[in-house]
Coordinates of C-alpha atoms in Angstrom, one line a residue:
M45 CA 0.0 0.0 0.0
T46 CA 1.1 3.5 -0.8
S47 CA 0.2 6.1 1.8
L48 CA -0.5 9.8 0.9
P49 CA 2.8 11.0 2.5
Q50 CA 4.7 8.4 0.4
L51 CA 2.8 9.4 -2.7
L52 CA 3.6 13.1 -2.3
A53 CA 7.2 12.4 -1.5
G54 CA 7.7 10.5 -4.7
V55 CA 6.1 12.9 -7.3
Q56 CA 8.2 14.2 -10.2
R57 CA 8.0 17.9 -9.8
T58 CA 7.7 20.4 -12.7
D59 CA 7.6 24.2 -12.8
D60 CA 3.8 24.2 -12.6
G61 CA 3.0 21.1 -10.7
F62 CA 4.1 17.5 -10.8
A63 CA 3.6 14.1 -12.4
T64 CA 2.7 10.9 -10.5
E65 CA 0.7 7.7 -10.7
I66 CA -2.5 6.9 -8.9
P67 CA -1.8 3.8 -6.7
S68 CA -4.3 1.0 -6.9
N69 CA -5.1 1.3 -3.2
W70 CA -6.4 4.8 -3.8
L71 CA -8.9 3.9 -6.4
Q72 CA -12.7 3.7 -6.0
G73 CA -13.8 1.7 -9.0
R74 CA -12.2 3.0 -12.2
T75 CA -11.2 6.4 -10.8
A76 CA -9.1 7.9 -8.0
Y77 CA -10.9 8.6 -4.7
G78 CA -12.1 12.2 -4.9
G79 CA -10.4 13.3 -1.7
L80 CA -7.1 12.1 -3.0
S81 CA -7.5 13.9 -6.3
T82 CA -8.4 17.1 -4.4
A83 CA -5.4 16.7 -2.1
L84 CA -3.0 16.3 -5.0
A85 CA -4.5 19.4 -6.7
L86 CA -4.0 21.3 -3.4
A87 CA -0.4 20.2 -3.1
A88 CA 0.3 21.5 -6.6
A89 CA -1.4 24.8 -5.9
K90 CA 0.7 25.3 -2.8
Q91 CA 3.8 24.4 -4.7
I92 CA 3.6 27.2 -7.3
E93 CA 2.9 30.2 -5.0
P94 CA 5.1 30.9 -2.0
D95 CA 3.8 32.0 1.5
L96 CA 0.1 31.5 0.9
P97 CA -2.3 32.5 3.6
P98 CA -4.7 29.9 5.0
L99 CA -6.9 27.9 2.7
R100 CA -10.5 29.1 3.1
S101 CA -12.5 27.7 0.2
A102 CA -12.4 25.1 -2.6
Q103 CA -14.6 24.4 -5.6
I104 CA -14.0 21.0 -7.2
A105 CA -15.4 19.5 -10.4
F106 CA -15.0 15.7 -10.9
I107 CA -15.0 15.8 -14.7
G108 CA -13.8 12.3 -15.6
P109 CA -12.0 9.2 -14.4
L110 CA -8.4 9.4 -13.2
A111 CA -6.2 6.4 -13.0
G112 CA -2.7 5.4 -13.8
P113 CA -0.2 8.1 -14.7
V114 CA -1.5 11.7 -14.2
T115 CA -0.2 15.2 -14.5
V116 CA -1.1 17.8 -11.9
T117 CA -0.8 21.5 -13.0
A118 CA -1.5 24.7 -11.1
T119 CA -2.1 28.3 -12.3
K120 CA -2.2 31.4 -10.3
L121 CA -5.4 33.2 -11.3
R122 CA -5.0 36.3 -9.1
R123 CA -3.3 37.3 -5.9
G124 CA -4.3 40.5 -4.1
R125 CA -3.4 41.9 -0.7
N126 CA -5.5 39.4 1.2
A127 CA -6.6 36.6 -1.1
A128 CA -5.1 34.3 -3.7
F129 CA -7.0 32.3 -6.3
I130 CA -5.2 29.3 -7.7
Q131 CA -6.6 26.8 -10.3
A132 CA -5.3 23.2 -10.3
D133 CA -6.1 20.5 -12.9
I134 CA -5.4 16.8 -13.0
A135 CA -5.3 15.0 -16.4
S136 CA -4.7 11.4 -17.4
Q137 CA -4.4 9.6 -20.7
A138 CA -8.2 9.8 -20.8
G139 CA -8.1 13.7 -20.6
L140 CA -9.0 16.2 -18.0
G141 CA -10.4 14.5 -14.9
L142 CA -10.4 17.2 -12.2
R143 CA -10.6 21.0 -12.1
T144 CA -10.3 22.9 -8.8
S145 CA -10.3 26.5 -7.7
F146 CA -8.7 27.2 -4.3
V147 CA -9.0 30.4 -2.4
F148 CA -6.4 31.3 0.2
M149 CA -7.2 34.3 2.4
A150 CA -5.6 36.1 5.3
A151 CA -7.7 37.2 8.3
M152 CA -8.8 40.8 8.2
D153 CA -10.1 43.2 10.9
S154 CA -13.9 43.2 11.0
A155 CA -16.7 44.5 13.2
I156 CA -18.6 41.3 12.5
D157 CA -18.0 38.4 14.9
H158 CA -20.8 35.8 14.5
D159 CA -20.6 32.1 14.9
A160 CA -23.7 29.9 15.0
V161 CA -22.2 26.7 13.6
P162 CA -22.9 23.9 16.1
T163 CA -20.2 22.2 18.0
T164 CA -20.5 18.5 18.8
T165 CA -20.3 16.6 22.0
Y166 CA -19.6 13.2 20.4
A167 CA -16.2 12.0 21.6
P168 CA -13.7 10.2 19.3
P169 CA -13.6 6.5 19.6
A170 CA -11.8 5.0 22.6
A171 CA -8.4 3.4 22.3
D172 CA -10.1 -0.1 22.5
A173 CA -13.0 0.7 20.1
A174 CA -13.6 -1.7 17.2
L175 CA -12.6 0.4 14.2
Y176 CA -13.4 -0.4 10.5
T177 CA -10.7 -0.3 7.9
G178 CA -11.6 -1.0 4.2
P179 CA -9.9 -3.6 2.0
A180 CA -6.3 -3.0 1.0
D181 CA -7.2 -2.7 -2.7
F182 CA -9.8 0.0 -2.2
F183 CA -9.3 3.6 -1.1
T184 CA -11.0 3.0 2.3
G185 CA -8.1 0.8 3.3
N186 CA -6.2 4.0 4.0
F187 CA -8.6 5.1 6.8
N188 CA -9.8 4.0 10.2
F189 CA -13.6 4.6 10.7
Y190 CA -16.0 4.5 13.6
D191 CA -19.7 4.9 12.9
L192 CA -22.2 6.6 15.1
K193 CA -25.0 4.6 13.8
D194 CA -27.5 5.2 16.5
R195 CA -27.0 9.0 16.1
A196 CA -27.4 9.3 12.3
G197 CA -30.6 10.0 10.5
P198 CA -32.1 7.8 7.8
T199 CA -30.3 9.7 5.0
Q200 CA -27.2 10.7 7.0
W201 CA -23.8 9.4 7.6
L202 CA -22.1 10.4 10.9
R203 CA -18.7 8.8 11.2
W204 CA -15.3 9.4 12.9
G205 CA -12.5 9.0 10.4
R206 CA -8.7 9.3 10.3
L207 CA -5.8 8.4 7.9
V208 CA -3.9 5.3 8.9
E209 CA -0.6 7.0 7.8
R210 CA -0.5 10.8 8.2
D211 CA 2.9 11.7 9.7
G212 CA 4.4 14.8 8.2
L213 CA 1.3 15.6 6.1
D214 CA 0.3 19.2 5.6
P215 CA -2.8 19.8 7.8
E216 CA -4.7 21.5 4.9
I217 CA -4.0 18.5 2.6
E218 CA -5.0 16.1 5.4
L219 CA -8.3 18.0 5.8
M220 CA -9.1 17.8 2.1
V221 CA -8.3 14.1 1.8
M222 CA -10.5 13.4 4.8
G223 CA -13.4 15.6 3.7
D224 CA -14.7 13.3 1.0
A225 CA -14.3 10.0 2.9
L226 CA -18.0 9.3 3.5
P227 CA -20.2 7.5 1.0
P228 CA -22.8 9.7 -0.7
A229 CA -25.8 10.1 1.7
A230 CA -28.2 9.0 -1.0
F231 CA -26.6 5.5 -0.7
K232 CA -28.8 5.0 2.4
L233 CA -31.9 5.1 0.3
F234 CA -31.1 2.1 -1.9
E235 CA -32.6 -1.3 -1.6
K236 CA -29.9 -2.8 -3.8
A237 CA -26.4 -1.7 -4.8
T238 CA -26.6 1.3 -7.2
P239 CA -23.6 3.2 -8.7
L240 CA -23.1 6.8 -7.7
S241 CA -20.6 9.4 -8.7
S242 CA -19.8 12.8 -7.2
L243 CA -20.0 15.6 -9.7
T244 CA -19.1 18.7 -7.7
W245 CA -17.8 19.5 -4.3
I246 CA -17.7 22.9 -2.5
V247 CA -15.8 23.3 0.7
N248 CA -15.6 26.3 3.0
I249 CA -12.9 26.1 5.7
L250 CA -14.2 27.6 9.0
T251 CA -10.9 27.4 11.0
P252 CA -7.6 28.5 9.4
R253 CA -4.9 25.9 9.6
A254 CA -7.3 23.4 11.2
A255 CA -5.7 20.5 13.1
T256 CA -7.0 17.7 15.3
R257 CA -5.9 15.2 18.0
D258 CA -4.8 11.7 17.0
G259 CA -5.9 12.3 13.4
W260 CA -9.7 12.0 14.2
W261 CA -12.2 14.1 12.3
L262 CA -16.0 13.7 12.7
L263 CA -17.6 13.6 9.3
D264 CA -21.3 14.3 8.5
A265 CA -23.1 14.0 5.2
R266 CA -26.9 14.2 4.6
T267 CA -29.3 14.6 1.8
D268 CA -32.9 15.9 1.8
R269 CA -33.5 15.3 -1.9
A270 CA -32.6 12.6 -4.4
Q271 CA -34.6 12.7 -7.6
G272 CA -34.1 12.2 -11.3
G273 CA -30.7 10.6 -10.9
Y274 CA -29.3 13.6 -8.9
S275 CA -28.8 14.2 -5.2
S276 CA -27.6 17.3 -3.4
Q277 CA -26.0 16.8 0.0
S278 CA -24.7 19.0 2.8
M279 CA -21.5 18.1 4.6
R280 CA -19.7 19.1 7.8
M281 CA -16.5 18.3 9.7
W282 CA -15.4 18.7 13.3
D283 CA -12.1 18.2 15.0
A284 CA -11.6 15.8 17.9
D285 CA -12.5 18.5 20.4
G286 CA -15.9 19.1 18.8
R287 CA -15.0 22.4 17.0
P288 CA -16.4 22.8 13.5
V289 CA -13.7 23.1 10.9
A290 CA -15.5 22.8 7.5
E291 CA -18.8 23.0 5.7
G292 CA -19.6 21.8 2.2
M293 CA -22.0 20.6 -0.4
Q294 CA -21.8 17.9 -3.1
G295 CA -23.8 17.2 -6.2
V296 CA -24.0 13.4 -6.8
A297 CA -25.2 11.5 -9.9
I298 CA -27.2 8.3 -9.3
F299 CA -27.1 5.7 -12.0
G300 CA -30.2 3.7 -11.2

């Protein structure tokens, strides 16, 4: 198995990004796990522009499958006094597979100080808890999971998750690779196995340079509507101390 720190350490760097190969243990079906693709794009974005302020927002389009050798390229769109916009793309032999836009922004003085995002009282799993790790040949094998099944609604996932290997990883890259680790919430509506595919992902980072204890992040995904082969879902993340760190939305295609 190739961990994310190992993958990033072995890339072939270029002036505008890097080339690498998607390991088989980071695939979900015929394409790379979306959190991995986003993390690679973020790594390229941070490579081409020095001294970036904290990551505050990301817009991701999952355009096509990514597998095998890939090239990751980043372009500075604009950098002002407070914010920097950087686009990053990933392409394989099949063509463009991912396009992202990252927004990095420094804190500014403001008369507004409002925070109504809920914290959570759910504690990370105990040291002796029975954790779930996926098969070695699937992307979930890179994570430990602990479900809060009795707390989740009928169209909601609520799950603690962490990377098995994360030493030395940039905290913002860790946050992005963790943020997409849940199955689509619409999956809970199925009576039989049905293929799904994320189309878009929007993430807003609530806490600059977010970090957590022992690698644990609480992940929440829920959908209120799934019709006509399309589901819109809301997403949230908290750190191990119950502080909210990210909010997001995904558009998901349902093939059946």
